[in-house]
mmCIF file of C-alpha atoms in Angstrom:
data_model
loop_
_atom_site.group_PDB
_atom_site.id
_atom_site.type_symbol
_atom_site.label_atom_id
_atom_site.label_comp_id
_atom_site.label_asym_id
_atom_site.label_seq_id
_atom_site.Cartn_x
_atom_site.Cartn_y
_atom_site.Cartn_z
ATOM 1 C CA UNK A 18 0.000 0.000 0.000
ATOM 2 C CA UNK A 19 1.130 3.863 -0.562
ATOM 3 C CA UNK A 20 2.156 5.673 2.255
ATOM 4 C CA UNK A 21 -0.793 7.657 3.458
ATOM 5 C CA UNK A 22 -1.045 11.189 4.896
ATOM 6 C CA UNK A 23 -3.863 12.930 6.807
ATOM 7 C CA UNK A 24 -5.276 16.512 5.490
ATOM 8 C CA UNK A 25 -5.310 18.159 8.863
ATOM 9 C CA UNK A 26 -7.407 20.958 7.281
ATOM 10 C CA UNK A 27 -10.196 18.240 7.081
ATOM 11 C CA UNK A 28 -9.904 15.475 8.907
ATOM 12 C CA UNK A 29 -9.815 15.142 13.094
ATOM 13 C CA UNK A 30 -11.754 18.701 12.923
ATOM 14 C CA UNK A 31 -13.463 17.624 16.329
ATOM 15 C CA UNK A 32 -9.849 18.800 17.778
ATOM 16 C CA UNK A 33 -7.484 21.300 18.087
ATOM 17 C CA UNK A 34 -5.246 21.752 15.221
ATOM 18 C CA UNK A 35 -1.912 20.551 17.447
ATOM 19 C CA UNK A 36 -4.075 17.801 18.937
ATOM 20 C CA UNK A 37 -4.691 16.779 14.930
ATOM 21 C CA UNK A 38 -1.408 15.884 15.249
ATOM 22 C CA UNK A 39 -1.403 13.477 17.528
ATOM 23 C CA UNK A 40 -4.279 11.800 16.439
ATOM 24 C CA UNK A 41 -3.297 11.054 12.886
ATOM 25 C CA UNK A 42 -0.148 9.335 14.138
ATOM 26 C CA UNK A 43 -2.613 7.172 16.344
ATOM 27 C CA UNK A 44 -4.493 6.414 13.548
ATOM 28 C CA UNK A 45 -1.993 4.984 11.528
ATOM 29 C CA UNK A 46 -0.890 7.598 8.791
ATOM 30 C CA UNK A 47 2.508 8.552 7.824
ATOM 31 C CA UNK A 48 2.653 12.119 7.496
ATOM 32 C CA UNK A 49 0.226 14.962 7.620
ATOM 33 C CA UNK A 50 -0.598 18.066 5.447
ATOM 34 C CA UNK A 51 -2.292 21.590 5.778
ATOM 35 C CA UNK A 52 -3.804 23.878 3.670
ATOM 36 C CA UNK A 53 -3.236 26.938 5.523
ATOM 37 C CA UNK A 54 -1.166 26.786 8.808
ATOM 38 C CA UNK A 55 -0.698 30.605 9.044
ATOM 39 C CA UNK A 56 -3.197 30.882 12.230
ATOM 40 C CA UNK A 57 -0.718 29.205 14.193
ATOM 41 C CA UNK A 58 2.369 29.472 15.626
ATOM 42 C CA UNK A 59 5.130 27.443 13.543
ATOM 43 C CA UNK A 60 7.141 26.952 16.474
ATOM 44 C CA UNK A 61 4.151 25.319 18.349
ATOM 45 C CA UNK A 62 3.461 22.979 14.770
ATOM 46 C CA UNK A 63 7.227 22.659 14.803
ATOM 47 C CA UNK A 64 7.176 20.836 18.149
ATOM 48 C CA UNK A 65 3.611 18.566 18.020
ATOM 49 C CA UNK A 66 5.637 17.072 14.683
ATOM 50 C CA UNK A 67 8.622 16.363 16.286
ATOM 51 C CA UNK A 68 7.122 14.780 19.268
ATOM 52 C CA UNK A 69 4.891 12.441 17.110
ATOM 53 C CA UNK A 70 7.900 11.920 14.454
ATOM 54 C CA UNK A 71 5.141 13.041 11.763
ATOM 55 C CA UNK A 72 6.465 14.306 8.399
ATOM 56 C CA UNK A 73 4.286 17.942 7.059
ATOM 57 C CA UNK A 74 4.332 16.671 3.639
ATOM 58 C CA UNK A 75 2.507 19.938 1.988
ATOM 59 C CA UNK A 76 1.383 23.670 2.695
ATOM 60 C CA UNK A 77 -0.751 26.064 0.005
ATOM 61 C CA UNK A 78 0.422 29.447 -0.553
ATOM 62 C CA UNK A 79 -1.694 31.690 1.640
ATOM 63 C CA UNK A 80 -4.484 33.711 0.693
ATOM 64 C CA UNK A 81 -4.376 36.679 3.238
ATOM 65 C CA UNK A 82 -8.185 35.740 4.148
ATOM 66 C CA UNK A 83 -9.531 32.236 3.358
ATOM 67 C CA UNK A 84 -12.590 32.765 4.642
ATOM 68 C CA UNK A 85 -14.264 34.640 1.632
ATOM 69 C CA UNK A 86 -11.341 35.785 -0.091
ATOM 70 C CA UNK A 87 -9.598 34.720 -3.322
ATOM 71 C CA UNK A 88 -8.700 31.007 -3.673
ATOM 72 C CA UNK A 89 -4.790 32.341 -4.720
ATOM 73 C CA UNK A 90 -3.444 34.805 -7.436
ATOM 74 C CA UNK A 91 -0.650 33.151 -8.771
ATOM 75 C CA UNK A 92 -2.761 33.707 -12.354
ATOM 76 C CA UNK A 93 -3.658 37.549 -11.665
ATOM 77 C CA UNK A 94 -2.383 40.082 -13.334
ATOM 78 C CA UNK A 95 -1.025 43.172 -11.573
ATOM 79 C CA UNK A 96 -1.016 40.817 -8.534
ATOM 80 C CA UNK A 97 2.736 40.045 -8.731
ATOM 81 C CA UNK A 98 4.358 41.587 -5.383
ATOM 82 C CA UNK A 99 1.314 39.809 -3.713
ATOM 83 C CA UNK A 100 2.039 37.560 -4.933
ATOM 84 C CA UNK A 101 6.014 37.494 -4.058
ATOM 85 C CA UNK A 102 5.402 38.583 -0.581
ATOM 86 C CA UNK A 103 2.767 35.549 0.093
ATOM 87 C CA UNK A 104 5.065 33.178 -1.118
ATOM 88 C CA UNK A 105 8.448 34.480 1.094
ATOM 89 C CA UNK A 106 5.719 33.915 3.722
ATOM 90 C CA UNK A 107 5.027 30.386 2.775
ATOM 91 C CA UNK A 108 8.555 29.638 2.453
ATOM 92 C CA UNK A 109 9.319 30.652 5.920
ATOM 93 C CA UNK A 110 6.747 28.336 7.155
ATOM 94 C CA UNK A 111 8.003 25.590 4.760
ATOM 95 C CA UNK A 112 11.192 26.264 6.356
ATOM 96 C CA UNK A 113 10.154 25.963 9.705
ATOM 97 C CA UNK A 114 8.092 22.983 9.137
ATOM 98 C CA UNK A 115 10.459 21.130 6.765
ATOM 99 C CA UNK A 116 7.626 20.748 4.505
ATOM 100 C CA UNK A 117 7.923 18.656 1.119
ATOM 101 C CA UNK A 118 5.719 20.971 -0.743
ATOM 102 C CA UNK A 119 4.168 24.608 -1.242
ATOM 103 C CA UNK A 120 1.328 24.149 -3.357
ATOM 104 C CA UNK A 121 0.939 27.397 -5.177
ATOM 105 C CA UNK A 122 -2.362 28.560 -6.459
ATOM 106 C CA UNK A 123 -3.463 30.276 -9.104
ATOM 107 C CA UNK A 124 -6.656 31.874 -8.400
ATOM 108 C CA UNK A 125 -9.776 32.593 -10.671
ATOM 109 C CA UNK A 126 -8.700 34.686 -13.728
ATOM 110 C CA UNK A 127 -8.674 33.664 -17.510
ATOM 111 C CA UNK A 128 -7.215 34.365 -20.503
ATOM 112 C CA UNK A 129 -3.827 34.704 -22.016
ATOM 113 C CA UNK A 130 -2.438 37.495 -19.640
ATOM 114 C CA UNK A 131 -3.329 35.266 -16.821
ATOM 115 C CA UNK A 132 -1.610 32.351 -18.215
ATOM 116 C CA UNK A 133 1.296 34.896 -18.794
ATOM 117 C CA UNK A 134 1.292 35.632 -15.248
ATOM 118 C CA UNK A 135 0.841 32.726 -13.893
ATOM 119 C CA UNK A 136 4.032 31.032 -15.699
ATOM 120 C CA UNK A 137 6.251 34.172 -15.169
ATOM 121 C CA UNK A 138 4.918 33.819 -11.042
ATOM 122 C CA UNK A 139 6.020 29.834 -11.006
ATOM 123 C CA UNK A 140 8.980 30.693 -12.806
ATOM 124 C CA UNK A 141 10.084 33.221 -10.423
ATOM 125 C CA UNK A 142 9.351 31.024 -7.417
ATOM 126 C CA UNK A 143 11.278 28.443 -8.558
ATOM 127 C CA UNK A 144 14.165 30.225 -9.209
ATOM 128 C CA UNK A 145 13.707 32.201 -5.864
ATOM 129 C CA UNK A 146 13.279 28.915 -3.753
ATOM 130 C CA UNK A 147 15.443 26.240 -6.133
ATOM 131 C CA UNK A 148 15.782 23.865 -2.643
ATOM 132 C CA UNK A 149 11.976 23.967 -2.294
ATOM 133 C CA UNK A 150 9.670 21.257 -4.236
ATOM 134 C CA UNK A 151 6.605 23.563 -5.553
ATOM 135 C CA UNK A 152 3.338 21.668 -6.971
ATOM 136 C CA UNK A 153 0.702 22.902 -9.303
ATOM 137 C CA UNK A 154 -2.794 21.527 -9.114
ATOM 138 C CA UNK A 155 -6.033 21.953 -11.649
ATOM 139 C CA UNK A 156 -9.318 22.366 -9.570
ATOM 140 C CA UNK A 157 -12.752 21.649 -10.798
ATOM 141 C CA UNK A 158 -14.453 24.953 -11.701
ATOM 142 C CA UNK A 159 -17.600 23.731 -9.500
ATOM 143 C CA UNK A 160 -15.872 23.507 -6.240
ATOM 144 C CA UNK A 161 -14.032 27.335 -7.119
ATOM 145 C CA UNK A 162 -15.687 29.028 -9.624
ATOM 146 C CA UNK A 163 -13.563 31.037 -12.090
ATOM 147 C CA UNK A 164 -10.392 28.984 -10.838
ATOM 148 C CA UNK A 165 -7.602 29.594 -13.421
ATOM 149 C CA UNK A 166 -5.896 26.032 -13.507
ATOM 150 C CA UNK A 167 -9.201 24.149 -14.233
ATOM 151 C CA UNK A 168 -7.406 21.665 -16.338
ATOM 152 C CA UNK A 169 -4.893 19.030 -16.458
ATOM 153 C CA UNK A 170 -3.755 19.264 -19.842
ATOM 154 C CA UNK A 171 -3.193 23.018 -19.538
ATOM 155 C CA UNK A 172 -1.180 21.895 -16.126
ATOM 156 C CA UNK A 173 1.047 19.349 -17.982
ATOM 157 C CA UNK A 174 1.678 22.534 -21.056
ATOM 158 C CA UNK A 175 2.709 25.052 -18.093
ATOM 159 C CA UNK A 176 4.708 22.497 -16.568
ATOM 160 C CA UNK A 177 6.776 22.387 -19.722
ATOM 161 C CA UNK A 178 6.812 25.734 -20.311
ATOM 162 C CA UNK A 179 8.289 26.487 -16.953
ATOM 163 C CA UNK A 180 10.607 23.827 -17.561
ATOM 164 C CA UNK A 181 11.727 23.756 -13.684
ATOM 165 C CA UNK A 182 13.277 20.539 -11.779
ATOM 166 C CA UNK A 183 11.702 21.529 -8.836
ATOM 167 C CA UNK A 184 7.853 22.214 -10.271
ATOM 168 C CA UNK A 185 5.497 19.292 -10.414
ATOM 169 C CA UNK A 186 1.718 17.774 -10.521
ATOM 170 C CA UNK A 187 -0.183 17.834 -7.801
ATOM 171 C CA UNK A 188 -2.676 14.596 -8.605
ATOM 172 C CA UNK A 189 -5.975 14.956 -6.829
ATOM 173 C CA UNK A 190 -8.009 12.027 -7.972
ATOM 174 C CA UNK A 191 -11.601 13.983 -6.929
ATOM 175 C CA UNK A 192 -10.615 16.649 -9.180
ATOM 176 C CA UNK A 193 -9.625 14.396 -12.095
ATOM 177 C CA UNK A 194 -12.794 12.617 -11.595
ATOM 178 C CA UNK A 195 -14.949 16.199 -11.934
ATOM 179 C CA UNK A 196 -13.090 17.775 -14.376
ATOM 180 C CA UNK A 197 -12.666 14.671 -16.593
ATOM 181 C CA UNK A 198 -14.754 11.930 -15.291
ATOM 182 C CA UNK A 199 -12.227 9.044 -16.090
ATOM 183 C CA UNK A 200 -9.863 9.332 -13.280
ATOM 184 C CA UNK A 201 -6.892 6.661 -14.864
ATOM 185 C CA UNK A 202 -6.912 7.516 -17.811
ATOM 186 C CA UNK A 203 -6.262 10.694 -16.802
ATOM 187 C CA UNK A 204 -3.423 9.170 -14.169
ATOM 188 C CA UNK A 205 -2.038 7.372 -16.718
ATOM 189 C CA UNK A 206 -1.365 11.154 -18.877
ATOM 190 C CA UNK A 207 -0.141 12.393 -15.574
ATOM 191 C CA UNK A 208 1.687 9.719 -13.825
ATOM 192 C CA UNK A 209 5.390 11.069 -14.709
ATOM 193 C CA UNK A 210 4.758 14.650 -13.771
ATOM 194 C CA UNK A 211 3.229 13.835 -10.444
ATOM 195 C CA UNK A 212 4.686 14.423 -7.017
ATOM 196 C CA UNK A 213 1.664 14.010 -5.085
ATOM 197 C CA UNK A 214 -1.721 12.756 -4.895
ATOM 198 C CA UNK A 215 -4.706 13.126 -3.105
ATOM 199 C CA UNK A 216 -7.922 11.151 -2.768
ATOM 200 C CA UNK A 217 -11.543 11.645 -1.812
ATOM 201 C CA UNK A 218 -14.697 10.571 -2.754
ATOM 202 C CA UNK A 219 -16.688 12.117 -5.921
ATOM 203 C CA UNK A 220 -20.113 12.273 -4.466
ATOM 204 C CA UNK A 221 -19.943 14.853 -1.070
ATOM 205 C CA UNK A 222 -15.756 14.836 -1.304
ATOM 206 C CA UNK A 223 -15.990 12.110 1.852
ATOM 207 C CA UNK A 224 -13.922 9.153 2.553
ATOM 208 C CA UNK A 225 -12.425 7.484 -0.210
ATOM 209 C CA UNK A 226 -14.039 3.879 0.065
ATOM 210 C CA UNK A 227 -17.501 4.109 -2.325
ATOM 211 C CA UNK A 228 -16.024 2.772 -5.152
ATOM 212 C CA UNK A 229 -17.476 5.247 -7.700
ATOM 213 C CA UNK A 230 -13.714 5.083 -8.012
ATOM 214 C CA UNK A 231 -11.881 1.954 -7.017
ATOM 215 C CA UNK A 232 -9.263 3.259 -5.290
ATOM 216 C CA UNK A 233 -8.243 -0.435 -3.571
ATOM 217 C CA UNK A 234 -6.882 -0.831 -7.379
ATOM 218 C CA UNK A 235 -5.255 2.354 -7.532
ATOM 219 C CA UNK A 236 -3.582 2.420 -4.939
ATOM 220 C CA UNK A 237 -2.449 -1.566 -5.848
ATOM 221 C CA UNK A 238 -1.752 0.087 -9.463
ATOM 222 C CA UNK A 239 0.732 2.618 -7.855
ATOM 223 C CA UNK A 240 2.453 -0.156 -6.254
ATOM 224 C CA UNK A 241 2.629 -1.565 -9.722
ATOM 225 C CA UNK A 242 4.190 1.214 -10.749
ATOM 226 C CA UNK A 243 6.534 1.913 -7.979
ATOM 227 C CA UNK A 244 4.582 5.240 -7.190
ATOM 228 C CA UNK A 245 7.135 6.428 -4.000
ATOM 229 C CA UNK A 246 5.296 9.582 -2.942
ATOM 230 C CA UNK A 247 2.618 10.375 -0.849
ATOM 231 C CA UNK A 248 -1.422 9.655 -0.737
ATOM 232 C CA UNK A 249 -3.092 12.398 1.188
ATOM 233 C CA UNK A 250 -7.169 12.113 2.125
ATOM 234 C CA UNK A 251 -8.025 15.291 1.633
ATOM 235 C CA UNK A 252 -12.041 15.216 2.359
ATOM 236 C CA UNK A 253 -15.061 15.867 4.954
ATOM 237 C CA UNK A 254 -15.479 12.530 6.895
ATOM 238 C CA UNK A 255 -19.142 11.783 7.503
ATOM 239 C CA UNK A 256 -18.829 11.774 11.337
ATOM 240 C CA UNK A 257 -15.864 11.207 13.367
ATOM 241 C CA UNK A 258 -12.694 10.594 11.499
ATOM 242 C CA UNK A 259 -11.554 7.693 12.801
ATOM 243 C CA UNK A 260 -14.286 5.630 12.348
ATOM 244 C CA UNK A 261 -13.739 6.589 8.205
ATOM 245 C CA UNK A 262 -10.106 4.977 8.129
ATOM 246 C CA UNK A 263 -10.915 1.754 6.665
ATOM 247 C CA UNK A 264 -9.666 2.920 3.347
ATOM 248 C CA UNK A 265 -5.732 3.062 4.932
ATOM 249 C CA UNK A 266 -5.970 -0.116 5.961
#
């Protein structure tokens, strides 16, 4: 089986974010992620990993206000010293927190100027942070409305243009599902470009164990492959979080 990780954004939301921690080393996963760990104190995060010998495996760049405000601006023009400031902010928390990956968001724009932007923004972080694996990842326009990077295919063209060693796919099987609605095929046109994946379920975004897609064979057809990266769940559980773990085990 992959090696699993827990979306602390999501999962174990019945506790405190450091007591997240704790419980999803109990509950048998191998590292943890975070959307947006900005609210709290990196050296407190710092120390609740260490303790538990959990890997952070993945961080977002940070909107300035999630809560009703823009899903990123990687992809918005004019929004290029945000843009660099937010990210020297995410890298200090990377740093702190030894995390794998900053996801970087684009935001909702459209259009050739935002594709301009956003390729001249990844190139600049990667150059900027050249020690620092960065991901990319194409959202369903349902979920965020107006989100720029709303396709794979588009993902795997910027990923060439920017030409980076350090810029890759960021595989979220939900999303492939949505946008595409045949999940390995679209795996199969991704597999070499991707760093990391997440699961969830297509119908609510819940556990990953309905089998509207079979993930017990994806995640046998990564071992297959020799897929030696992470699977995050990234989803709402249904009720309490640890009685939705079947699926790791």
């Amino acid at each position: 089986m992959p090696r699993f990780a827990a979306n602390l954004s999501m999962l174990f939301k019945e506790l405190s974010f450091i007591e997240r921690i704790a419980a999803a080393k109990d509950a048998g996963f191998d590292a943890v992620e975070v959307l947006f760990p900005y609210d709290e104190p990196r050296h407190e995060i710092a120390k609740a990993l260490k303790l538990r010998n959990l890997p952070l495996i993945l961080i977002n760049t940070p909107p300035p206000n999630w809560t009703g405000g823009e899903r990123g601006f990687a992809a918005i023009p004019g929004g290029e010293d945000r843009f660099r400031h937010d990210f020297k902010r995410a890298m200090r928390y990377a740093g702190a927190l030894k995390s794998n990956f900053i996801h970087i968001m684009s935001g909702a724009a459209e259009g050739p100027a935002a594709r301009s932007t956003f390729v001249a923004n990844l190139r600049w972080a990667a150059a900027h942070a050249p020690q620092q694996q960065l991901t990319i990842e194409p959202i369903n326009t349902v979920d965020m409305p107006g989100y720029f990077l709303n396709d794979f295919d588009m993902a795997l063209d910027i990923l060439s243009e920017v030409a980076a060693p350090n810029l890759g796919l960021q595989f979220d099987a939900y999303h492939a599902h949505k946008i595409i609605g045949n999940m390995l095929a679209t795996w199969d046109k991704c597999r070499d470009h991707t760093v990391h994946i997440q699961v969830s379920d297509p119908e609510g975004r819940h556990e990953p164990s309905s089998r509207i897609i079979d993930y017990p064979a994806f995640f046998a057809h990564l071992d297959a492959e020799g897929y030696r990266g992470y699977v995050s769940g990234e989803y709402h559980p249904r009720g309490r979080t640890e009685d939705g773990l079947d699926w790791i085990r």
